[in-house]
Every structure is written in structure tokens, then in C-alpha cells.
XYZ file of C-alpha atoms in Angstrom:
524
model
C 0.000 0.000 0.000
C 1.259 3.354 -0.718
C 2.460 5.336 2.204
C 0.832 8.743 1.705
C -2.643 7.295 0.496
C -2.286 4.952 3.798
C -1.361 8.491 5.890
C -4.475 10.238 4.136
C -6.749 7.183 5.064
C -5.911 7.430 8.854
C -6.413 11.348 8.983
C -9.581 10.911 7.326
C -11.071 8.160 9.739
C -9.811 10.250 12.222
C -12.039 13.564 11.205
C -8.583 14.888 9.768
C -8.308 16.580 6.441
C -4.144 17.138 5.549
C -5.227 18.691 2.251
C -7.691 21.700 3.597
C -5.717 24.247 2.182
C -5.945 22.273 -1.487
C -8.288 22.880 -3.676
C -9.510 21.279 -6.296
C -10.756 22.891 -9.805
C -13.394 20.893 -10.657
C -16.032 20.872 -7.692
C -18.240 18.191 -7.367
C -21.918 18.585 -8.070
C -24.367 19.689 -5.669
C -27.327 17.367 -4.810
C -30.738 18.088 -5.560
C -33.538 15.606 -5.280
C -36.581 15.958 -7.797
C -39.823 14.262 -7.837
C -40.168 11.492 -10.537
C -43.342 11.887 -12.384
C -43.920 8.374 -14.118
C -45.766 8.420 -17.409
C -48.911 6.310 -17.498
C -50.372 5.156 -20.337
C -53.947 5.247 -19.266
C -53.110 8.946 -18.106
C -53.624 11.341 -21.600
C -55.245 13.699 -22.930
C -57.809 11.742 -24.695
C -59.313 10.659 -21.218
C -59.545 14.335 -19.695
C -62.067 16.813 -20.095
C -61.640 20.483 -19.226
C -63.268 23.319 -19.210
C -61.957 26.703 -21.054
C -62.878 29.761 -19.551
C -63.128 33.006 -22.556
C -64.678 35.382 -20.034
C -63.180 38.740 -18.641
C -60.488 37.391 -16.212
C -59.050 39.743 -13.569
C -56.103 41.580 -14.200
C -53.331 41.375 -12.050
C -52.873 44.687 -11.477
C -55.501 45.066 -9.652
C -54.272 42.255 -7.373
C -50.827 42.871 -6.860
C -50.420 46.909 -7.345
C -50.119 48.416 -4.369
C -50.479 51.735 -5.490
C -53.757 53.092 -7.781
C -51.678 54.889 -9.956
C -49.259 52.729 -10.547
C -49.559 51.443 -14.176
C -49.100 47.922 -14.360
C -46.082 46.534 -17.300
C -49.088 44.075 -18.494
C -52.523 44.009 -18.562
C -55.483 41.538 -19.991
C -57.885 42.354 -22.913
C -61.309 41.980 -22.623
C -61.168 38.222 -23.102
C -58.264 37.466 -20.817
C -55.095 37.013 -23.657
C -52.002 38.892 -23.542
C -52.393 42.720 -24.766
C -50.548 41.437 -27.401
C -53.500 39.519 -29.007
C -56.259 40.963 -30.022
C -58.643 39.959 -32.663
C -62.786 39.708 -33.450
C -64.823 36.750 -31.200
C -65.304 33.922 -33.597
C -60.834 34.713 -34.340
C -60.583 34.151 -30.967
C -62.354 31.182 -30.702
C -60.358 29.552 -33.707
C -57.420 30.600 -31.894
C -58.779 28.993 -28.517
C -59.679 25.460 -30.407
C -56.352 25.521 -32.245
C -54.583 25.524 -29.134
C -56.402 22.702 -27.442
C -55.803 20.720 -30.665
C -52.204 21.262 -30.061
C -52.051 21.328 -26.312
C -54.467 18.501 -25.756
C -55.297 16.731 -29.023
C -58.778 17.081 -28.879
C -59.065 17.198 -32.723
C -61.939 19.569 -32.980
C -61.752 20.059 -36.943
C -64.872 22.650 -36.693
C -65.665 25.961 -35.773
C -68.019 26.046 -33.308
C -71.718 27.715 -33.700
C -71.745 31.325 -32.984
C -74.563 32.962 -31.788
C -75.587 35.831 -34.470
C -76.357 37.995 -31.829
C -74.485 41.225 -32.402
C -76.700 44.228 -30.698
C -77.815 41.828 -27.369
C -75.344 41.940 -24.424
C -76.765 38.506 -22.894
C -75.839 37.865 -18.946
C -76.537 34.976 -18.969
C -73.892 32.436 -19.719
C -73.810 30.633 -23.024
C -72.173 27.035 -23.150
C -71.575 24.985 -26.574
C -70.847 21.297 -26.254
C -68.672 19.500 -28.534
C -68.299 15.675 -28.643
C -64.610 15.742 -27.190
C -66.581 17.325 -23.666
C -65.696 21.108 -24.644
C -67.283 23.190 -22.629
C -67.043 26.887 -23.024
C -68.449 28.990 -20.121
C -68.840 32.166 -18.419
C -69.489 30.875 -14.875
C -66.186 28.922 -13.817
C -63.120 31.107 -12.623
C -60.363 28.596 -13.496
C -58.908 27.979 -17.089
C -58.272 23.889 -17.423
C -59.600 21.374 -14.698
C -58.944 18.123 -14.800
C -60.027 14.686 -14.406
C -59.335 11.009 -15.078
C -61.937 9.036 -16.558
C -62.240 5.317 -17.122
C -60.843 4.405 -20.462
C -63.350 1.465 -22.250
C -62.062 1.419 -25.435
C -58.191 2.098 -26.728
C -57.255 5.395 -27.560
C -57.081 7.113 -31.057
C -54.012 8.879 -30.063
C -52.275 5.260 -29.672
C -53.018 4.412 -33.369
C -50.791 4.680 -35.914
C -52.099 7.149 -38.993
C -50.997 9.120 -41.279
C -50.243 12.291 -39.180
C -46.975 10.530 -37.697
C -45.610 10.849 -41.207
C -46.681 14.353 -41.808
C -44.165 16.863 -42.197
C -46.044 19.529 -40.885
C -46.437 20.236 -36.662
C -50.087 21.419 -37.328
C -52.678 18.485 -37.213
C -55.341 17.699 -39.431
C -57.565 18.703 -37.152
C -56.061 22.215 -36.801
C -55.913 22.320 -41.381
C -59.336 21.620 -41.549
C -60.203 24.262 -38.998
C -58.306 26.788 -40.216
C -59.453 25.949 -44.020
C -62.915 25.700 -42.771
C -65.315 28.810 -43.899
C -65.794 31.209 -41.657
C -69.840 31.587 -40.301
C -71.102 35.455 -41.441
C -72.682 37.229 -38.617
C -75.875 39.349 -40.303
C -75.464 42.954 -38.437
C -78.639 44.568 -37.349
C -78.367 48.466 -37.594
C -79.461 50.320 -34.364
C -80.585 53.475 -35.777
C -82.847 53.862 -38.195
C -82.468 54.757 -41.789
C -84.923 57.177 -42.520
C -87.382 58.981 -40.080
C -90.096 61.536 -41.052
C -92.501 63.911 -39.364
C -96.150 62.371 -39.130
C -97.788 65.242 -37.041
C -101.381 63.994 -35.921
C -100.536 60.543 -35.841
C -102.939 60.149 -33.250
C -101.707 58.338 -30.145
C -104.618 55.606 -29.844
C -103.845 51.716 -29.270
C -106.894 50.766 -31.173
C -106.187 52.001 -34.784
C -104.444 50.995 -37.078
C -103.108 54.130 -39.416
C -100.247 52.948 -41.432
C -99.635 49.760 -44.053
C -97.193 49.632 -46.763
C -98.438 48.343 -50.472
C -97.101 45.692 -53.297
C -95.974 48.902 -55.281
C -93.757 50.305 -52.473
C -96.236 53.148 -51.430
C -96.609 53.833 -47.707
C -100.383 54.901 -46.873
C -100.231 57.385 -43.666
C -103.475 58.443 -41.911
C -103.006 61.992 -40.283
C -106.334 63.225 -38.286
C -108.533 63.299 -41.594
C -106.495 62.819 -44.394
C -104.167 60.107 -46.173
C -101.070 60.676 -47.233
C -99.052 58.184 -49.904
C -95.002 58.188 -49.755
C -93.416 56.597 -52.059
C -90.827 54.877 -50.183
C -87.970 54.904 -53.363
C -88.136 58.553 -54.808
C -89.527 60.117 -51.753
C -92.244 62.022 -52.946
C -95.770 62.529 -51.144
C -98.790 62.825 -52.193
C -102.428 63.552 -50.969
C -104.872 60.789 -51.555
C -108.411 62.353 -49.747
C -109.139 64.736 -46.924
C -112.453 64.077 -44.945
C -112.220 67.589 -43.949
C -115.737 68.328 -45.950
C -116.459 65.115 -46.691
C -119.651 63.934 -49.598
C -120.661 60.486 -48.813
C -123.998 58.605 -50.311
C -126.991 57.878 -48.200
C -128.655 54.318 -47.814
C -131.790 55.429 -48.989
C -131.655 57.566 -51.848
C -128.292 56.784 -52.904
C -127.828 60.562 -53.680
C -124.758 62.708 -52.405
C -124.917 64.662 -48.674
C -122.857 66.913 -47.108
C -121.485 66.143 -43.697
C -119.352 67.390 -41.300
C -115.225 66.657 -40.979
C -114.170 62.410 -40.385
C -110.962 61.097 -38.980
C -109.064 58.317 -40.710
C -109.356 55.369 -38.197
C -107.679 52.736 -40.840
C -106.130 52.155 -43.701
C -105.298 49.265 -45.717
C -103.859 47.673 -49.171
C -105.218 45.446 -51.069
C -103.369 42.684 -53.231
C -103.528 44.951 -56.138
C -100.626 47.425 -55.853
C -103.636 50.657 -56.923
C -106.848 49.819 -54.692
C -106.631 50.851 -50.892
C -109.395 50.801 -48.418
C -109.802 53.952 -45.462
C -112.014 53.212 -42.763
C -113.316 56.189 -40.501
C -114.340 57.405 -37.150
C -117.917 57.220 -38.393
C -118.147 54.124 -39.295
C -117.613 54.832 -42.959
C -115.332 52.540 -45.739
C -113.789 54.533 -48.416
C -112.388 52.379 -51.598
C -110.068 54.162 -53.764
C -108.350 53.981 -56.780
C -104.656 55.739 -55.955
C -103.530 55.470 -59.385
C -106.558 58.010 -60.622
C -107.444 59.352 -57.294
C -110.985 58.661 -57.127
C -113.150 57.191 -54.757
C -114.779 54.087 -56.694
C -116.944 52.445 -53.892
C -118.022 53.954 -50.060
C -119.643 51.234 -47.478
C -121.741 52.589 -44.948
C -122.967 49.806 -42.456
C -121.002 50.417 -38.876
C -122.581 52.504 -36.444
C -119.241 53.198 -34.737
C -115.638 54.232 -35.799
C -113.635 51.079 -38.071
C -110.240 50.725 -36.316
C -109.280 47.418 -38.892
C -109.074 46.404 -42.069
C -108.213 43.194 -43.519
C -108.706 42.310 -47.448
C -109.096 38.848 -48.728
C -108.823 38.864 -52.469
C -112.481 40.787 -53.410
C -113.806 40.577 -50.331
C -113.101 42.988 -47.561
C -113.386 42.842 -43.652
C -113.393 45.274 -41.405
C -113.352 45.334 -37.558
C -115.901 48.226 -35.872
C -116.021 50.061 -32.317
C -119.895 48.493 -32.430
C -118.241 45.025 -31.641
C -119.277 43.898 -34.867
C -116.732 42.496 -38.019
C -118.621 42.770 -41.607
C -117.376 40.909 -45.106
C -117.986 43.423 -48.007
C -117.673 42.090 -51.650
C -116.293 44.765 -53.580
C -117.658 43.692 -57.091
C -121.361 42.743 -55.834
C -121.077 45.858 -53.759
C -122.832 44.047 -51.112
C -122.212 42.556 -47.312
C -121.379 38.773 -47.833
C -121.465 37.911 -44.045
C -121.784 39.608 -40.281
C -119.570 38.334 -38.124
C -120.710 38.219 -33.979
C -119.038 36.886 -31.127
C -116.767 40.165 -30.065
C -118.563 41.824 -26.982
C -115.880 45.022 -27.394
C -114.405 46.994 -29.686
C -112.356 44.877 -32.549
C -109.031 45.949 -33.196
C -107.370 43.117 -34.569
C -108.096 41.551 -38.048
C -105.844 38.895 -40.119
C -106.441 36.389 -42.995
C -104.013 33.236 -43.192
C -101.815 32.935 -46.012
C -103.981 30.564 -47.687
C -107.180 32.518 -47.563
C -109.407 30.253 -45.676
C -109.182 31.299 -42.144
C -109.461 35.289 -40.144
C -108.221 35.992 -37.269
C -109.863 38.443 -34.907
C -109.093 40.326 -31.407
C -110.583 42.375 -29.988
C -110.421 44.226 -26.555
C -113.022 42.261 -24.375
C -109.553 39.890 -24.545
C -110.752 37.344 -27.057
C -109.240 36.234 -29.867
C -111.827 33.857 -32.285
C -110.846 32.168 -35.150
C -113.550 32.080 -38.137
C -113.384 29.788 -41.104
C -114.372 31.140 -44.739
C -116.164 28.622 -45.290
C -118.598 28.362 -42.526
C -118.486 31.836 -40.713
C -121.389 31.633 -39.146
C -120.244 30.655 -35.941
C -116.610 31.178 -34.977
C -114.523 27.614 -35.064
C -112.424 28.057 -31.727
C -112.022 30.957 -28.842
C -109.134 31.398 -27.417
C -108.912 33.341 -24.187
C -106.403 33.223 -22.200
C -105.076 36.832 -22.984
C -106.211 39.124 -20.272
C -105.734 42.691 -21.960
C -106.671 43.484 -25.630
C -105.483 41.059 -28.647
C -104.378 43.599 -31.138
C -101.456 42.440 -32.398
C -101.950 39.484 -34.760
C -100.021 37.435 -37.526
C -99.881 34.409 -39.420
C -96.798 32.628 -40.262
C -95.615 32.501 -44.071
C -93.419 29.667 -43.352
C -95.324 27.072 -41.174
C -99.101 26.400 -42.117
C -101.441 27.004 -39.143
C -99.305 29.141 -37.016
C -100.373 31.878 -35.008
C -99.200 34.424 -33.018
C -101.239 36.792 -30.853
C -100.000 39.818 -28.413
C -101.773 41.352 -24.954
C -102.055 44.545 -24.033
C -100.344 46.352 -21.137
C -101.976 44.138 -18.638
C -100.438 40.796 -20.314
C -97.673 41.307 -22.136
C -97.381 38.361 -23.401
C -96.422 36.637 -26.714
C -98.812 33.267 -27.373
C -98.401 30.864 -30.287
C -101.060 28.473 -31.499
C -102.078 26.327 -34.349
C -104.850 26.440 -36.177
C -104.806 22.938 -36.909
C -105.418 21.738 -33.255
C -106.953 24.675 -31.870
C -104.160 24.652 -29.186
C -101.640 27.189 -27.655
C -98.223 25.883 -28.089
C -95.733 28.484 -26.849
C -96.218 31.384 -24.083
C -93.480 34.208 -23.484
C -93.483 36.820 -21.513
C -92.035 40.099 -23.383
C -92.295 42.526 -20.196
C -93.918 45.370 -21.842
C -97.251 45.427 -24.071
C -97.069 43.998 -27.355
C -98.809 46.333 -30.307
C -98.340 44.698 -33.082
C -96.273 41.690 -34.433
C -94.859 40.510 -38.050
C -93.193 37.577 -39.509
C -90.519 37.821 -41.310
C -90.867 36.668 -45.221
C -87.437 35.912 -45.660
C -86.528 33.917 -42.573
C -88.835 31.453 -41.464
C -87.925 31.880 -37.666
C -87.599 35.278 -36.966
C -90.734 37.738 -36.101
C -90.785 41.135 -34.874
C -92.366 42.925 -32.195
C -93.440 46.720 -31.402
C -94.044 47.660 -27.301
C -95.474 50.142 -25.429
C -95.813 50.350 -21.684
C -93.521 50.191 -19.987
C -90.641 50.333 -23.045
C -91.151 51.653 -26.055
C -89.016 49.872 -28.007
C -88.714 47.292 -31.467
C -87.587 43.517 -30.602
C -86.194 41.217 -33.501
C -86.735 37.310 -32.099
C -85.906 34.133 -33.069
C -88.343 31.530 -33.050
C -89.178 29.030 -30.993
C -86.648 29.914 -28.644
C -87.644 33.745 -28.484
C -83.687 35.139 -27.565
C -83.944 38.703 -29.030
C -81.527 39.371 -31.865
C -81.642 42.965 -31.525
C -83.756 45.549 -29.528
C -83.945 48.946 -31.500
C -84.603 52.027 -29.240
C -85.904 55.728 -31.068
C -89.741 56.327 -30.183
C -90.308 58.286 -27.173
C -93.814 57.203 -27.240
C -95.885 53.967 -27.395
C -94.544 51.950 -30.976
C -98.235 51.280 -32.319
C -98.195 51.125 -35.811
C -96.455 48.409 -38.283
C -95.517 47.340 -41.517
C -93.462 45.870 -43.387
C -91.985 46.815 -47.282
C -92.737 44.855 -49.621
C -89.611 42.659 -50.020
C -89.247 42.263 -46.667
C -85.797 43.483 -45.821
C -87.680 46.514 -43.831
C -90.217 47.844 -41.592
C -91.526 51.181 -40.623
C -92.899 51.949 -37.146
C -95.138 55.103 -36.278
C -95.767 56.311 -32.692
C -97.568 58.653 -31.194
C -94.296 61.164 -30.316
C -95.249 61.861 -34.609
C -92.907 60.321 -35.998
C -92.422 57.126 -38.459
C -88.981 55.301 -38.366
C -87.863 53.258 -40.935
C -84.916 50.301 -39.828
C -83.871 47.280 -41.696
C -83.962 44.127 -39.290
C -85.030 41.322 -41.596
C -82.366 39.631 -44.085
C -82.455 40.085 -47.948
C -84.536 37.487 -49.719
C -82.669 34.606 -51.175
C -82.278 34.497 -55.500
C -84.006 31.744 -56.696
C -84.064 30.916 -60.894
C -87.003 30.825 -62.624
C -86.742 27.576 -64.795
C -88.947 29.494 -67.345
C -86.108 32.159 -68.096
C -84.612 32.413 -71.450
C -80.934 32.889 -69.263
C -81.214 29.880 -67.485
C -78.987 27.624 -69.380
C -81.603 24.390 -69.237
C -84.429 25.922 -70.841
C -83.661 24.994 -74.361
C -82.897 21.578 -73.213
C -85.415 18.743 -74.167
């Protein structure tokens, strides 16, 4: 044994170090114990669902500044990224899925249904499921939780495919999402487009004082005269003035002076040039707008007509004397009298298909007659316990029926005319005064309101979430209608105004096979 490693044994096992003053140039490491994290198999990403959190997170400056005015070196947008990234919601939410398909692999290879919601600020939280367990959510506070679950059947991340042997890091997945079209949110203006003066639009729930014809002419009943506007070059024109008004009498048929009428009603028929004017004494006026000239005058209500409804020749019209009388135009003659209203009828609507009217009327009924047998009404409905003014069919789905209560209901009820039942109730808040369907969408209808907000609400049906709520009257919205391809509506109130906004969307182009430019029609 060498001497001086024997001497350096026997000062060591002695607690003796000769060489303290040496030392040496390469130090040995330090220790550090880590924890060993094994990697299971039946522990992936495939077998954990988690939740992703896109709502407003808090920023940490608020947490950890000490001082108010202190800025912070890096703050959170409004969806809880980096300042750094900032982009439109349904960008965000591509970004958002891309990163789970590369963090997680949950191979979501679609974009996920938007809501086309854009003038709504909803507080309540919407969630969207996808079949990987993605749920996206407003409620939960923490950004991935985890949790194992029981794995039945091998996993598609164990398989062999053809992604190992792609050169690219993105997955298929993530190509076909970002190659994937992007979904076009329609944008419903606020404000809108047009608004004119209407001064003596009277301010009265039971009339009905605007409509909007074929031709694109916009009838307007102020105090005792009509107006026409012609809704593309602008121009208005005077139709008839009940001022000094010359109307027949029953018995003599001969021509009599009376006194001054107000328009109580107006409405067009399905020729673009023949519009009926009901008045506050009970009066129909037919004219001919094209020459100006009254052709026909009815005189069989005792009381003012506050609706109209035509029906090809035939003409009905809705009276203060709780009566609703069919005129035929051609015979010049009443075809039928309808009774079962015990108040004044303010509501009047033919189906689509001509064979049914509805009518409302403010002792809170709403009847249901059918053209063929009219003499007694086919089913009452009345479960509305304010006025039924605001009616309307459905152009999309046969039967369907929705009806509106007054201030002391407020709400929204949808039947069918084929079982006689209610199908649907919703409760809008504030009174409805008149509803429309949209022609172009089958599942969107409009609303006007009065007390207690006075105010236009897009829905979509069945689910009734309101698209967009448009805010301008100062006054009860009681008038309606709607142009005639049914991208727009005008709304009058009683602050005198008429507002026209565009909340429906454009109609969609469809070829006539007849057409001499559709490339089939010399085909045989």
C-alpha cells in the first residue's frame, strides 16, 4: 500500500483533512432531489375533459399593485389574452380550439356555432358542447380542470395514422379548422335609416293608421287625411281629406254633405292601386290611388272602423260596435256579419292561404272564423287578459299563429290552427302592439311595445332570444308594416314620428326555370 494514500486514510477516519488548504478545480456537483413523475399510459389527454374559460379574467394589477396609480407593465384584454392579441370573437375562438388541438389533441376540426347575436349583451352564460366534452363557459373562474376518466375502449391517439408521417407540426384537425369557412354574422343596424314627421298621428292603441303596399307606397293616416309616400323617390302625395267630406246615403243613394271624419284605418289590397280607409264614423272609403278617385263607399257600422283586412275581393273590417262585416267589392254588397266580439275589434288577419281570419278584440278574445262556414266562430281562445291587437300568421309554417296582450299581459302566445291549441307562451315585459313575420326567414318575427318600453324587438323563433332591440320612439310603438320585399319595416308612434330600420335579411335568388338565361331551358 502506498504510504501517503495509507497516511491520508488514517487522517480521514480520524475527522482529519491534511489537504484543507488544497483545492480542487473541478467541484463536485451539488445534490438536488426531484420528484419522478412516471408516465402512465392510461393517463392522456384523450381521457380528460376540461373546461376553457373566454370570459373577462381579472387583471393582475388590480391584485398585486399596491399603489392606484401605478400602471401595471401588463394588462389583460377583454377576453383574458395577452395585450398582445387581439382579434374579433369567432378569431378568438379559432385561436382557442387551435390551441387545445395542439395542447391537448382534442381534434376539434370545426368551428363552433356562434350565436348571431351582435346588438344583445346577454348575462346569462352561453355554453356549446362538442363531442370531445368542450365546454365553453362564463361561470367557472379557473382555465383547465382536470379529471381522469375510465378508459373502455383504446385510444385514437395510440393508433398509428398518417399524421406521424406528416411533415407539418399542425394536425389535421387544426388544417381543416383553419381551411374551414368562416360563419357570417348578419349585423342589425341600431338606428334607423330614414325617419319623417307624421304630425297627428294620433296616439290611440286601437287604430291601425299605417300599411305599406305591393308597389312600395306607404299609406299614412293623419287626423282626416291620407297621405301616400313613395318609399324609393320620396315624394308625397295627398290621396283624400275628410275635412268636408260627400258620402252617399242608404236610402236615396244621392250625395250629402257632412261634417269633418278622422281616418281610423287604412289598408292595401293585393292589387298594388286599390286601398281601403275606414273612418271614425263608421264609414269605408275604396279608392283607386292610381286616378285618385273614390270608386266604392260602405256605410254599415254605427261606430268608428279601427281594422281592415282584405281577402282577395272581399273585404273585412273590424268596428267600435263590436261587430266584423265581409264586403264584396264587385257585388257591392255585405257577404257575411260576423258576432261573437262583446268590445271593440281591433285586430283583423287572414291566413296565407285565404281560408281562415283571425280576430281580437279588446273584451280579450281572440276567435278564429273559417271562410267557409263563418257563421259561428270555429275556436275561442282566451287566455289573454288585456286586448289582442297584435296578430299574424306565419308565411313559413301552415297554421301558425301568433297573438299579443295589451299592457296588462304582455305576453307573446303561439297556437295552431290545426289543433286549436296554444303551443308556446313568453313573456315580453312590456305590451305587445303589433307583431310581423318575417318573409325571408322562417324563424324570426318582430315585435313593437309600449308600456312600460317603447321599443322594437327582432326574435328568433321558438326559442324567443332577441336578436336585436332597437330604441328611437319616445312614445308607445303602435303602428307596423313591413316593405314589400321584406328586408324593412316602418314603425309610427304617437311622439309623430315614423322610423324606418332594416332588421329582416335580404330574400334569397331563386331561378325561374322558365327564363330564357337559365342555361336548361332549351334543353329537351
Amino acid at each position: 500500500m502506498d504510504a501517503q494514500f495509507e497516511r491520508r486514510l488514517l487522517l480521514s477516519m480520524n475527522g482529519q483533512n491534511s489537504l484543507s488548504s488544497y483545492t480542487s478545480p473541478i467541484q463536485s456537483p451539488i445534490k438536488a432531489s426531484d420528484r419522478y413523475i412516471p408516465l402512465r399510459s392510461s393517463l392522456s389527454a384523450s381521457n380528460l375533459h376540461y373546461e376553457v374559460n373566454i370570459s373577462p379574467l381579472p387583471s393582475p394589477c388590480k391584485s398585486q399593485c399596491s399603489s392606484p396609480n401605478k400602471k401595471c407593465k401588463y394588462e389583460l384584454n377583454e377576453i383574458g389574452l395577452s395585450s398582445g392579441v387581439t382579434a374579433s370573437a369567432p378569431d378568438l375562438l379559432v385561436y382557442d380550439q387551435l390551441l387545445q388541438n395542439t395542447l391537448l389533441n382534442t381534434n376539434i376540426d370545426s368551428i363552433l356555432k356562434i350565436s348571431d347575436v351582435p346588438n344583445t349583451n346577454h348575462e346569462n352564460s352561453k355554453t356549446v358542447t362538442t363531442s370531445k366534452s368542450t365546454v365553453i363557459s362564463k361561470e367557472n373562474t379557473s382555465i383547465f380542470r382536470y379529471s381522469e376518466r375510465h378508459q373502455t375502449a383504446p385510444s385514437k391517439t395510440n393508433l398509428i395514422n398518417k399524421q406521424h408521417f406528416s411533415r407539418s407540426p399542425i394536425s389535421n384537425a387544426s388544417l381543416n379548422l383553419l381551411f374551414s369557412p368562416n360563419k357570417k354574422i348578419r349585423h342589425i343596424p341600431e338606428l334607423p335609416y330614414k325617419v319623417l314627421d307624421a304630425p297627428d298621428l294620433q296616439d290611440d292603441f286601437y287604430l291601425n293608421l299605417i300599411d305599406w303596399s305591393p308597389s312600395n307606397i306607404l299609406s299614412v293616416a293623419l287626423g282626416p287625411c291620407v297621405y301616400l309616400h313613395n318609399a324609393q323617390s320620396n315624394s308625397v302625395q295627398l290621396l283624400c281629406d275628410f275635412t268636408h267630406t260627400q258620402l252617399p246615403v242608404p236610402n236615396n243613394r244621392r250625395l250629402n254633405i257632412i261634417g269633418s271624419d278622422t281616418v281610423t284605418s287604412v289598408n292595401w289590397s293585393e292589387w298594388p292601386n286599390i286601398i281601403a280607409v275606414g273612418t271614425q264614423r263608421g264609414h269605408i272609403h275604396i279608392y283607386d290611388v292610381t286616378t285618385r278617385k273614390r270608386i266604392q263607399s260602405i256605410c254599415k257600422h254605427t261606430s268608428r272602423v279601427g281594422v281592415l283586412a282584405w281577402n282577395d275581393w272581399s273585404l273585412c273590417s273590424g268596428s267600435r260596435d263590436r261587430s266584423i262585416f265581409e264586403h264584396d267589392i264587385r257585388q257591392q254588397s255585405t257577404v257575411n256579419h260576423l258576432r261573437g266580439h262583446t268590445q271593440e275589434v281591433c285586430g283583423l288577419k287572414w291566413s296565407h292561404d285565404k281560408s281562415m281570419l283571425a280576430s281580437g278584440g279588446n273584451d280579450n278574445n281572440l276567435f278564429l272564423w273559417s271562410k267557409s262556414q263563418s257563421s259561428q266562430p270555429l275556436h275561442l281562445f282566451n287566455d289573454h287578459i288585456a286586448a289582442v291587437k297584435a296578430i299574424a300568421w306565419s308565411p313559413h309554417q301552415h297554421g301558425l299563429l301568433a297573438s299579443g296582450g295589451g299592457a296588462a299581459d304582455r305576453h307573446i302566445r303561439f297556437r295552431s290552427s290545426l289543433t286549436c291549441q296554444t303551443a308556446n307562451v313568453f313573456d315580453t315585459g312590456s305590451q305587445v302592439c303589433q307583431l310581423l313575420w318575417s318573409k325571408n326567414s322562417p324563424n324570426e318575427l318582430v315585435s313593437t311595445h309600449g308600456v312600460t318600453e317603447n321599443h322594437i324587438v327582432l326574435w328568433k323563433y321558438p326559442t324567443m332570444e332577441p336578436l336585436a332591440k332597437l330604441i328611437g320612439h319616445r312614445l308607445r310603438v303602435l303602428y307596423l308594416a313591413m316593405s314589400p320585399d321584406g328586408e324593412s319595416i316602418v314603425t309610427g308612434s304617437g311622439d309623430e314620428t315614423l322610423r324606418f330600420w332594416s332588421v329582416f335579411p335580404k330574400a334569397k335568388c331563386t331561378r325561374n326555370p322558365d327564363s330564357k338565361f337559365n342555361g336548361l331551358y332549351q334543353m329537351r
